[in-house]
PDB file of C-alpha atoms in Angstrom:
ATOM      1  CA  MET A   1      40.673 147.727 142.651  1.00 79.00           C
ATOM      2  CA  LYS A   2      42.884 145.045 141.143  1.00 77.00           C
ATOM      3  CA  GLN A   3      39.865 143.076 139.984  1.00 83.00           C
ATOM      4  CA  LEU A   4      38.364 146.191 138.350  1.00 84.00           C
ATOM      5  CA  LEU A   5      41.596 146.869 136.468  1.00 79.00           C
ATOM      6  CA  GLU A   6      41.771 143.261 135.282  1.00 77.00           C
ATOM      7  CA  GLU A   7      38.148 143.447 134.104  1.00 81.00           C
ATOM      8  CA  ILE A   8      39.023 146.344 131.828  1.00 84.00           C
ATOM      9  CA  GLY A   9      42.116 144.546 130.549  1.00 83.00           C
ATOM     10  CA  ILE A  10      44.889 146.137 132.553  1.00 86.00           C
ATOM     11  CA  ASN A  11      47.536 143.809 133.968  1.00 87.00           C
ATOM     12  CA  ILE A  12      49.278 145.663 136.791  1.00 89.00           C
ATOM     13  CA  GLY A  13      52.565 143.748 136.566  1.00 90.00           C
ATOM     14  CA  ILE A  14      52.881 144.120 132.815  1.00 90.00           C
ATOM     15  CA  SER A  15      51.934 147.830 133.030  1.00 90.00           C
ATOM     16  CA  VAL A  16      54.566 148.521 135.670  1.00 91.00           C
ATOM     17  CA  ALA A  17      57.218 146.736 133.592  1.00 91.00           C
ATOM     18  CA  GLY A  18      56.157 148.809 130.586  1.00 89.00           C
ATOM     19  CA  LEU A  19      56.282 151.972 132.695  1.00 89.00           C
ATOM     20  CA  PHE A  20      59.885 151.365 133.729  1.00 90.00           C
ATOM     21  CA  GLY A  21      60.809 150.541 130.138  1.00 87.00           C
ATOM     22  CA  SER A  22      59.252 153.768 128.895  1.00 84.00           C
ATOM     23  CA  LEU A  23      60.928 155.818 131.616  1.00 84.00           C
ATOM     24  CA  ILE A  24      64.338 154.705 130.385  1.00 82.00           C
ATOM     25  CA  LEU A  25      63.591 156.167 126.969  1.00 73.00           C
ATOM     26  CA  ILE A  26      62.871 159.603 128.427  1.00 75.00           C
ATOM     27  CA  GLY A  27      66.037 161.624 128.192  1.00 67.00           C
ATOM     28  CA  LYS A  28      67.383 164.723 129.851  1.00 59.00           C
ATOM     29  CA  ASP A  29      65.248 166.924 127.587  1.00 59.00           C
ATOM     30  CA  ALA A  30      62.080 165.551 129.200  1.00 64.00           C
ATOM     31  CA  ALA A  31      61.560 168.759 131.246  1.00 60.00           C
ATOM     32  CA  LEU A  32      61.630 170.847 128.068  1.00 64.00           C
ATOM     33  CA  GLN A  33      59.247 168.591 126.140  1.00 73.00           C
ATOM     34  CA  TRP A  34      56.926 167.411 128.892  1.00 75.00           C
ATOM     35  CA  LYS A  35      53.949 166.778 126.586  1.00 76.00           C
ATOM     36  CA  THR A  36      55.998 164.479 124.391  1.00 74.00           C
ATOM     37  CA  SER A  37      57.412 162.745 127.461  1.00 77.00           C
ATOM     38  CA  ILE A  38      53.993 162.086 128.970  1.00 81.00           C
ATOM     39  CA  PHE A  39      52.685 160.804 125.623  1.00 80.00           C
ATOM     40  CA  SER A  40      55.715 158.493 125.318  1.00 78.00           C
ATOM     41  CA  ILE A  41      55.155 157.107 128.813  1.00 83.00           C
ATOM     42  CA  ILE A  42      51.450 156.484 128.202  1.00 85.00           C
ATOM     43  CA  THR A  43      52.057 154.796 124.864  1.00 84.00           C
ATOM     44  CA  GLY A  44      54.847 152.692 126.357  1.00 85.00           C
ATOM     45  CA  VAL A  45      52.642 151.457 129.172  1.00 90.00           C
ATOM     46  CA  ALA A  46      49.666 150.858 126.843  1.00 90.00           C
ATOM     47  CA  SER A  47      51.683 148.996 124.260  1.00 86.00           C
ATOM     48  CA  ALA A  48      53.278 146.835 126.943  1.00 89.00           C
ATOM     49  CA  ASN A  49      49.934 146.076 128.556  1.00 91.00           C
ATOM     50  CA  TYR A  50      47.985 145.202 125.428  1.00 90.00           C
ATOM     51  CA  ILE A  51      50.642 143.847 123.053  1.00 88.00           C
ATOM     52  CA  THR A  52      52.726 141.694 125.434  1.00 90.00           C
ATOM     53  CA  PRO A  53      50.129 138.866 125.543  1.00 90.00           C
ATOM     54  CA  ILE A  54      49.966 138.854 121.745  1.00 89.00           C
ATOM     55  CA  VAL A  55      53.752 138.690 121.376  1.00 89.00           C
ATOM     56  CA  VAL A  56      54.009 135.935 124.034  1.00 91.00           C
ATOM     57  CA  ASP A  57      51.377 133.908 122.197  1.00 91.00           C
ATOM     58  CA  ILE A  58      52.646 134.436 118.643  1.00 88.00           C
ATOM     59  CA  ALA A  59      56.309 133.932 119.495  1.00 89.00           C
ATOM     60  CA  ARG A  60      55.429 130.946 121.741  1.00 91.00           C
ATOM     61  CA  VAL A  61      57.531 132.437 124.522  1.00 89.00           C
ATOM     62  CA  ASP A  62      57.352 130.927 127.998  1.00 91.00           C
ATOM     63  CA  PRO A  63      54.860 133.106 129.971  1.00 87.00           C
ATOM     64  CA  LYS A  64      57.421 133.541 132.768  1.00 91.00           C
ATOM     65  CA  TYR A  65      59.281 135.914 130.408  1.00 92.00           C
ATOM     66  CA  GLN A  66      56.276 138.181 129.782  1.00 91.00           C
ATOM     67  CA  MET A  67      57.486 140.867 132.175  1.00 92.00           C
ATOM     68  CA  SER A  68      60.736 141.093 130.238  1.00 92.00           C
ATOM     69  CA  ILE A  69      58.831 141.412 126.990  1.00 91.00           C
ATOM     70  CA  ALA A  70      56.584 144.086 128.598  1.00 92.00           C
ATOM     71  CA  PHE A  71      59.687 146.026 129.636  1.00 92.00           C
ATOM     72  CA  ILE A  72      61.058 145.903 126.093  1.00 89.00           C
ATOM     73  CA  LEU A  73      57.714 146.907 124.593  1.00 87.00           C
ATOM     74  CA  GLY A  74      57.460 149.769 127.066  1.00 87.00           C
ATOM     75  CA  PHE A  75      60.919 150.891 125.997  1.00 86.00           C
ATOM     76  CA  LEU A  76      60.043 150.627 122.305  1.00 83.00           C
ATOM     77  CA  GLY A  77      56.631 152.303 122.682  1.00 77.00           C
ATOM     78  CA  LEU A  78      55.107 153.295 119.389  1.00 68.00           C
ATOM     79  CA  LYS A  79      58.109 152.048 117.411  1.00 72.00           C
ATOM     80  CA  GLY A  80      57.553 148.553 118.827  1.00 67.00           C
ATOM     81  CA  VAL A  81      53.881 148.658 117.865  1.00 67.00           C
ATOM     82  CA  GLU A  82      54.858 149.668 114.322  1.00 68.00           C
ATOM     83  CA  LEU A  83      57.439 146.864 114.016  1.00 73.00           C
ATOM     84  CA  ILE A  84      55.078 144.199 115.346  1.00 71.00           C
ATOM     85  CA  SER A  85      52.127 145.336 113.211  1.00 72.00           C
ATOM     86  CA  ASN A  86      54.267 145.367 110.067  1.00 75.00           C
ATOM     87  CA  LYS A  87      55.440 141.831 110.789  1.00 76.00           C
ATOM     88  CA  LEU A  88      51.857 140.633 111.467  1.00 73.00           C
ATOM     89  CA  ILE A  89      50.534 142.326 108.301  1.00 73.00           C
ATOM     90  CA  LYS A  90      53.295 140.692 106.261  1.00 74.00           C
ATOM     91  CA  LYS A  91      52.468 137.311 107.801  1.00 70.00           C
ATOM     92  CA  VAL A  92      48.759 137.691 106.985  1.00 69.00           C
ATOM     93  CA  LYS A  93      49.580 138.697 103.399  1.00 70.00           C
ATOM     94  CA  ASP A  94      51.934 135.693 103.023  1.00 72.00           C
ATOM     95  CA  ASP A  95      49.282 133.346 104.445  1.00 72.00           C
ATOM     96  CA  ASN A  96      46.665 134.680 102.026  1.00 71.00           C
ATOM     97  CA  ILE A  97      48.930 134.206  99.009  1.00 67.00           C
ATOM     98  CA  ASP A  98      49.301 130.481  99.674  1.00 57.00           C
TER      99      ASP A  98
END
């Protein structure tokens, strides 16, 4: 099972760290807005799983800190994806100007 998940690009450790990060963001109104809560959890886990390796590589962070970064990205969810993509787009634009 673990090998199958890794073949499709899912890192279990990073996903679990992202899950716990996204669960912190869910507030006491989660029962009232369960669709929004489930969407937030899924996006938190997905962003942690797929963006953590990119952040670790670009920021040249020691890989032993990737679980911490995954937790933070899980907490940030879609907002984290937006912040990172804006920074990357700005960097690409700046590189193309030179």
